[in-house]
XYZ file of N, CA and C in Angstrom:
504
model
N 3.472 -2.706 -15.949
C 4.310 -2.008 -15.006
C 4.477 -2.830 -13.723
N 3.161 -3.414 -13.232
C 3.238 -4.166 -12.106
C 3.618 -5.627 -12.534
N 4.208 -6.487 -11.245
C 4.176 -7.770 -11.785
C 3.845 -9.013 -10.580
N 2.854 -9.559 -10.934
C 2.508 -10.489 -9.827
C 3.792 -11.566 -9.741
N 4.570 -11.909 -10.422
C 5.811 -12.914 -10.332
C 6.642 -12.080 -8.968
N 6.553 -10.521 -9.388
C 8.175 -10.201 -8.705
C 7.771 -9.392 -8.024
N 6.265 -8.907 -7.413
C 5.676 -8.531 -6.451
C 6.049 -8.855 -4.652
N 6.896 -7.733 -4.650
C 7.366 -8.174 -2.889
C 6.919 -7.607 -1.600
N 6.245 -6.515 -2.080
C 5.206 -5.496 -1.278
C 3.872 -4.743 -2.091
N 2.906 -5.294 -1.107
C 1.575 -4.906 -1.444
C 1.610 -3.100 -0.835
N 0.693 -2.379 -1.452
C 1.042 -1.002 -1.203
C -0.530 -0.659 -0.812
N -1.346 -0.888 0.437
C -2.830 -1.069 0.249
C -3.126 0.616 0.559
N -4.246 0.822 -0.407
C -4.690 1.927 0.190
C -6.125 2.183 0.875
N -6.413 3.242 1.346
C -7.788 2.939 2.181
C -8.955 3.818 1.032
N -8.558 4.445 -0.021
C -9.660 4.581 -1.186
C -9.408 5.662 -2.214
N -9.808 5.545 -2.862
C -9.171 6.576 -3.792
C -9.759 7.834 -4.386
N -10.770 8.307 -3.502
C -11.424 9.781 -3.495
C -11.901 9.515 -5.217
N -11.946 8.587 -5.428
C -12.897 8.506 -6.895
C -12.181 7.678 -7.776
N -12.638 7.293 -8.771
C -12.241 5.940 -9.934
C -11.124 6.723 -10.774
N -10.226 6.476 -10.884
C -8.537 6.226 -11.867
C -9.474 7.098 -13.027
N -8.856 7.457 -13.761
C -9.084 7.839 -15.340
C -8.518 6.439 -16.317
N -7.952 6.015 -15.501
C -7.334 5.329 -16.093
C -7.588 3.478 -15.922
N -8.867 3.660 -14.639
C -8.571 2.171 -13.941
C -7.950 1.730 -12.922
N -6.914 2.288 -12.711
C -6.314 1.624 -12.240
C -6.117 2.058 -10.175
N -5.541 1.680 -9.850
C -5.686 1.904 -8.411
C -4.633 2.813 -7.973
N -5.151 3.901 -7.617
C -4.196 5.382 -7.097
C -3.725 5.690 -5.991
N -2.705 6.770 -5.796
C -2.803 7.190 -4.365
C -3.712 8.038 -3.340
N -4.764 8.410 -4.613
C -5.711 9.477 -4.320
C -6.154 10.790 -5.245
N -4.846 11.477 -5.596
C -4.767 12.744 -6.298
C -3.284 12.761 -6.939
N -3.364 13.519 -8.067
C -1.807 14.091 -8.144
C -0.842 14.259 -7.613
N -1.007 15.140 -6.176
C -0.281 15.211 -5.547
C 0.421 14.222 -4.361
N -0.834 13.234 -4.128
C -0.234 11.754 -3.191
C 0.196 10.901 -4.564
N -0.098 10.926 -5.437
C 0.883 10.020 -6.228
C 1.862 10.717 -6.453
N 2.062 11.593 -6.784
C 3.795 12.384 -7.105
C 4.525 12.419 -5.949
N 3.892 12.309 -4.771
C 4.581 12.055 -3.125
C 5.374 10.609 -3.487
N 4.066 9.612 -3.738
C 4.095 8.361 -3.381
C 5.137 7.795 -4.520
N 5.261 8.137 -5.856
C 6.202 8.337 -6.673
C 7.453 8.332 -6.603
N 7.799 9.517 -6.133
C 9.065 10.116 -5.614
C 9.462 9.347 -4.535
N 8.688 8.871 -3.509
C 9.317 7.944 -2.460
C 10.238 6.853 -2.868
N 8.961 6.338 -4.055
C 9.647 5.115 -4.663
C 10.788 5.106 -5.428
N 10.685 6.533 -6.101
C 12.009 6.394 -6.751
C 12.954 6.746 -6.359
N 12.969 7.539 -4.914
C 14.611 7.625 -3.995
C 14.963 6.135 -3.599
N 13.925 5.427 -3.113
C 13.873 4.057 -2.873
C 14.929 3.656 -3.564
N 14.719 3.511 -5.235
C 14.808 2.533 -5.774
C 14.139 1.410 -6.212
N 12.945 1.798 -5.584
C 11.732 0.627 -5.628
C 10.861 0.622 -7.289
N 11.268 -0.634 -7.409
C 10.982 -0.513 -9.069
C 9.563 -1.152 -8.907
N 8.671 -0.582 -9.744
C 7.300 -0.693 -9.926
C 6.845 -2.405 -9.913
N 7.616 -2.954 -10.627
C 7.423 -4.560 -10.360
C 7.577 -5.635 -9.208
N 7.694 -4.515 -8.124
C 8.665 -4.712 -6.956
C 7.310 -4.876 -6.093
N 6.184 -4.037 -6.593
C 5.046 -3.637 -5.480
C 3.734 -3.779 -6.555
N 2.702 -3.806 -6.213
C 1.486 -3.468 -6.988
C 0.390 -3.391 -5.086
N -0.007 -1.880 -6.029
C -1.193 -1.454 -5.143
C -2.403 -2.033 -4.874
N -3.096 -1.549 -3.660
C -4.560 -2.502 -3.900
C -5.244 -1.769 -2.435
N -6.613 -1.274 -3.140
C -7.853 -1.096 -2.205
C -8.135 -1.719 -1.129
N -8.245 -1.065 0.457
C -8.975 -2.303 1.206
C -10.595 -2.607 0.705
N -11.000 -1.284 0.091
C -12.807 -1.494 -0.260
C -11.790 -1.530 -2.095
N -12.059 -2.585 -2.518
C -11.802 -2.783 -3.530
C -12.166 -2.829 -4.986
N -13.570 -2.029 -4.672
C -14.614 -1.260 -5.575
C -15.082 -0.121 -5.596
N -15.224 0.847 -6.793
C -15.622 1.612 -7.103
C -17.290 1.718 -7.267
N -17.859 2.894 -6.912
C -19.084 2.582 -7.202
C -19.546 4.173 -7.564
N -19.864 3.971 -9.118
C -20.439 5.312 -9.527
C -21.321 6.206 -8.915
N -21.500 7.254 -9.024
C -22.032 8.155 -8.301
C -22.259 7.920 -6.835
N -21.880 7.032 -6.373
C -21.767 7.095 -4.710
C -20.077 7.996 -4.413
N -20.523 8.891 -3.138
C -19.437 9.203 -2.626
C -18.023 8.088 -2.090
N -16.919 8.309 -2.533
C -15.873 7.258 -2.341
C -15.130 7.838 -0.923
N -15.524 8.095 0.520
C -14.553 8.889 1.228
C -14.529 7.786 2.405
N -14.580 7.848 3.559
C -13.827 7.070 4.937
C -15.124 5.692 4.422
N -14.673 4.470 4.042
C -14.882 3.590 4.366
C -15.595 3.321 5.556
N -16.752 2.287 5.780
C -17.177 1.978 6.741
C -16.885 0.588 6.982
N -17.096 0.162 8.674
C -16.825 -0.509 9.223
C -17.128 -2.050 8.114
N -18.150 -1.704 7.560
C -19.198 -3.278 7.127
C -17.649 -3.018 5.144
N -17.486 -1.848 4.745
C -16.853 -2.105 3.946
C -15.295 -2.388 4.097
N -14.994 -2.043 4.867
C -13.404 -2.570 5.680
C -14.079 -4.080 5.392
N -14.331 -4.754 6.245
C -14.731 -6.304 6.177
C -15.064 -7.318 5.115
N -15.530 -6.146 4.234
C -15.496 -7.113 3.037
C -14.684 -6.735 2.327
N -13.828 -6.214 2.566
C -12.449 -5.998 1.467
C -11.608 -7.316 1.930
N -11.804 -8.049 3.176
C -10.596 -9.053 3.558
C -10.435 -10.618 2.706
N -11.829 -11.037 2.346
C -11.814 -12.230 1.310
C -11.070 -11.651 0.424
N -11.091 -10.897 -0.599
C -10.595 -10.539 -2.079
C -9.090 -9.833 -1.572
N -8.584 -9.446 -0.257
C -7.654 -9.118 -0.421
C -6.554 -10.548 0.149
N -7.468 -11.431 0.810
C -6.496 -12.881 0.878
C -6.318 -13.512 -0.512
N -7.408 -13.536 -1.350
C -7.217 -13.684 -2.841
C -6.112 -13.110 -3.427
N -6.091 -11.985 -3.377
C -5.267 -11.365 -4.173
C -3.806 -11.859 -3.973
N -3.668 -11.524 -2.504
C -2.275 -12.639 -1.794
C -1.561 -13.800 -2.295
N -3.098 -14.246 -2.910
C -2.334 -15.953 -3.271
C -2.236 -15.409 -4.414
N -2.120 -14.758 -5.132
C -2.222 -14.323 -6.595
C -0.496 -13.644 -6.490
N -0.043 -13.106 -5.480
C 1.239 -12.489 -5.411
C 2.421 -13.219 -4.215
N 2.825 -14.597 -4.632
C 3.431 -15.674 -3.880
C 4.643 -14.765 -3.600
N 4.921 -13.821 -3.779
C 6.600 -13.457 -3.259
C 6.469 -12.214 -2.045
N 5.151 -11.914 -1.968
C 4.642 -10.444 -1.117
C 4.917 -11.212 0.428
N 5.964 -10.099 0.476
C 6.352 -10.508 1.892
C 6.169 -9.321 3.342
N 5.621 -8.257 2.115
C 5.155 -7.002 3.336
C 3.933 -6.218 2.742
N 3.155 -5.762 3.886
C 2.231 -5.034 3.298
C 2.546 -3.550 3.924
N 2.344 -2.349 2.816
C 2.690 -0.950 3.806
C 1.013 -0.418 3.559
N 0.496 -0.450 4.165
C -0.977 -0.033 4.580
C -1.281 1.647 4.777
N -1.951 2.081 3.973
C -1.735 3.705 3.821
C -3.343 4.584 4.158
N -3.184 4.679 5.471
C -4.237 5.180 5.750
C -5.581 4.624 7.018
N -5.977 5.026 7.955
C -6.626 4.183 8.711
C -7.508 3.381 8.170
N -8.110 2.785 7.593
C -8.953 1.774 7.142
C -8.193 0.775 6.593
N -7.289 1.286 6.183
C -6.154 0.120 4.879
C -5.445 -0.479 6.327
N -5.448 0.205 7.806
C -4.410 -0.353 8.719
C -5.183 -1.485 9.581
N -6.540 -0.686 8.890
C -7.379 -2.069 10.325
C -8.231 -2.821 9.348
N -7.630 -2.744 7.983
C -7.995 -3.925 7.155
C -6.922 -4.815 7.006
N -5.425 -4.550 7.629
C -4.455 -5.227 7.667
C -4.258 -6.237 8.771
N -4.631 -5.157 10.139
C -4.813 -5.841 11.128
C -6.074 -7.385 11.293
N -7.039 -7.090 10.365
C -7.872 -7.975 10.410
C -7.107 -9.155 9.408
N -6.670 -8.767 8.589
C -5.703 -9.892 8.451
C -4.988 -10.904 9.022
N -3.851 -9.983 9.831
C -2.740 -10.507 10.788
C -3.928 -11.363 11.872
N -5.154 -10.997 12.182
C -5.945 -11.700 13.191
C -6.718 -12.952 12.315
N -6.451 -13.172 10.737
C -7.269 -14.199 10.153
C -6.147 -15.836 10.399
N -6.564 -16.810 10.467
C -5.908 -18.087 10.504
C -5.013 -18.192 9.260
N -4.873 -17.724 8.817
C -4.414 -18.072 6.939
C -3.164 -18.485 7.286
N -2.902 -19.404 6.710
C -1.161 -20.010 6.704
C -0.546 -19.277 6.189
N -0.965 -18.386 4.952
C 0.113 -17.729 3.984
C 0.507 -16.436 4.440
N -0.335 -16.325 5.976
C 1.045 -14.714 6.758
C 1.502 -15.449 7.069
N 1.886 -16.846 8.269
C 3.020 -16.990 9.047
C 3.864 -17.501 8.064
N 3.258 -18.503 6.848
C 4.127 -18.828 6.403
C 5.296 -17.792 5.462
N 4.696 -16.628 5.270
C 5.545 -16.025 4.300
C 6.255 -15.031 5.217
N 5.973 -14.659 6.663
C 6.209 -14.278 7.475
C 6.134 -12.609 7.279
N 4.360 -12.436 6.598
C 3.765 -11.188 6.372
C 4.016 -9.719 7.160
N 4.748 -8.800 7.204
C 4.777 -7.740 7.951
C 3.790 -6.772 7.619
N 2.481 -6.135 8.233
C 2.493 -4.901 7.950
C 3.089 -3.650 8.751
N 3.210 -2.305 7.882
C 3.706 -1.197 8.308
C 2.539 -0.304 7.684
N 2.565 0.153 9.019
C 1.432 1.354 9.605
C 1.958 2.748 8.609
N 1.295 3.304 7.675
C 1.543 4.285 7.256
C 0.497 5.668 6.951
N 1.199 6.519 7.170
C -0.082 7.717 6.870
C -0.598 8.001 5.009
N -1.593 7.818 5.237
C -2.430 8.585 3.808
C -1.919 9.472 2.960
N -1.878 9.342 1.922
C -0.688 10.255 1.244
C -1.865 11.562 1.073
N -2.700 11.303 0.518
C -4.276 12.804 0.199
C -4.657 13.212 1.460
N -5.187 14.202 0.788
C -6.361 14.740 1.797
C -6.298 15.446 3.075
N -6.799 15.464 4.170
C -6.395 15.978 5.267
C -5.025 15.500 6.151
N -5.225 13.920 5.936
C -4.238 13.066 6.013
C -3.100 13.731 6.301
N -2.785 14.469 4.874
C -1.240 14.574 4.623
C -1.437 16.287 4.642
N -2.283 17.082 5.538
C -2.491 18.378 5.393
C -1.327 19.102 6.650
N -0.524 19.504 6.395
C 0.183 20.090 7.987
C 1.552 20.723 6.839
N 2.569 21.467 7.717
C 3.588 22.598 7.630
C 4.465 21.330 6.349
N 4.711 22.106 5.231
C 6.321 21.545 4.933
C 6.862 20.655 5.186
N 7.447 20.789 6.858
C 8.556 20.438 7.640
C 7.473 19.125 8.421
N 6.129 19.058 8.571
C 5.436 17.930 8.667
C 5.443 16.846 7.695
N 5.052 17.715 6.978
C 5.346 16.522 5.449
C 6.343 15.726 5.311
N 7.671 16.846 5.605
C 8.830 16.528 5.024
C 8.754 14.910 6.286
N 8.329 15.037 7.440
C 8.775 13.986 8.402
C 8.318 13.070 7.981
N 6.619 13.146 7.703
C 5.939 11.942 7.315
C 6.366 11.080 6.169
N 6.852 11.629 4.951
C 7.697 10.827 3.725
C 9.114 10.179 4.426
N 9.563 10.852 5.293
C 10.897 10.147 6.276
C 10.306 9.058 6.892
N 8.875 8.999 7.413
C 8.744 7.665 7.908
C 8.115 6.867 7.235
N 7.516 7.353 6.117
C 6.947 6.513 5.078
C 8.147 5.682 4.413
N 9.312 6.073 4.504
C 10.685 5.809 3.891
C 10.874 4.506 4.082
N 11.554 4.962 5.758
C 11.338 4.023 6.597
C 10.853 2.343 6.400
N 9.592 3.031 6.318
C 8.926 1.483 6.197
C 9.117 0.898 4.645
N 8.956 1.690 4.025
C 9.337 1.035 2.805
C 10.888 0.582 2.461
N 11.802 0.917 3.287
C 13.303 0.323 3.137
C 13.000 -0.542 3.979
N 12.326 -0.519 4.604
C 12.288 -2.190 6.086
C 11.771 -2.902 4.934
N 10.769 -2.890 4.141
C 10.136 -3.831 3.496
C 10.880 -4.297 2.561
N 11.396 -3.481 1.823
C 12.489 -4.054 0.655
C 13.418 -4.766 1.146
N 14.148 -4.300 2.348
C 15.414 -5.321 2.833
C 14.575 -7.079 3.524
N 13.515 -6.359 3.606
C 12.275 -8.047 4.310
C 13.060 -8.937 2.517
N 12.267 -8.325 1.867
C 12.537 -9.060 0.299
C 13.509 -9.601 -0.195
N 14.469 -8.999 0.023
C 15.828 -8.921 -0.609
C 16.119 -7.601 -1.323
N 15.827 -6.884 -1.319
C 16.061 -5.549 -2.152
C 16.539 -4.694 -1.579
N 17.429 -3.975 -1.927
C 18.561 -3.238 -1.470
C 17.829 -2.002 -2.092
N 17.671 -0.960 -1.054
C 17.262 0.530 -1.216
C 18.495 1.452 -0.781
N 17.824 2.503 -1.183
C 19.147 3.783 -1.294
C 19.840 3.935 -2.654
N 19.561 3.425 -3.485
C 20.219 3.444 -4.633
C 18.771 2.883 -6.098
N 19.108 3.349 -6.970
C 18.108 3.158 -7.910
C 18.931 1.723 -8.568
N 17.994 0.439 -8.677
C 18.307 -1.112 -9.217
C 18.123 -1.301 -9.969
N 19.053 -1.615 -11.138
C 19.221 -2.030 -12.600
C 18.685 -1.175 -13.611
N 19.360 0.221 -13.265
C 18.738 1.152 -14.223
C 20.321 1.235 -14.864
């Protein structure tokens, strides 16, 4: 589904309230992935377009998975410059959640050639789970408007034209 060739935005999250059924790296729950889903697909944002990724980038059985600490923010930043060079076309990161934002920021503050050179943006975004995303409807409804937002800034960073669903 994902594709490191045609990967143009990293989608980081700050943890995933427990391990995938599946493996793989979530928005949290059902309901922040069917948010986070639906964003993408008013987008237009085709799954090969983005692949997700942990700032704490491990799971660890029977330990509680909830707010990241300071010492695990920090070691998510080696494996997530790794991962970077692993996705040569990622030209934005949308960072979802406070830990995923000041694991970004510690980025933008690392020497690495491959932000200026690729001319890396992140965008500050709210947590799709949890308390995060707890408020009226008409709150919600704003926060997916600015989650939008950043994700059409990022696609047009790429070349990708949003507002319309691409090569379906």
């Amino acid at each position: 589904m994902h594709s490191v060739e045609d990967c143009r935005i990293v989608t980081l999250f700050s943890n995933t309230s427990g391990a995938s059924p599946r493996g793989v790296v979530w928005a949290g729950d059902d309901a922040a992935a069917t948010r986070l889903l639906g964003l993408q697909f008013q987008l237009g944002l085709r799954p090969e377009w983005m692949i997700p990724w942990n700032a704490h980038p491990w799971f660890t059985p029977g330990e509680a998975n909830g707010k990241l600490t300071p010492e695990q923010v920090s070691a998510g930043l080696k494996p997530l410059i790794g991962f970077l060079k692993l996705v040569p076309r990622a030209s934005a990161i949308v960072a979802h959640g406070t830990e995923a934002n000041r694991l970004a920021q510690m980025l933008l503050k690392t020497d690495n050639s491959l932000i200026w050179r690729r001319g890396l943006k992140v965008y500050k975004a709210r947590s799709l789970h949890g308390r995060a995303f707890a408020g009226s409807k008409e709150r919600q409804t704003e926060w997916l408007i600015d989650m939008g937002r950043s994700y059409a800034d990022a696609m047009a960073r790429a070349g990708l034209q949003a507002g319309r669903r691409q090569g379906v």
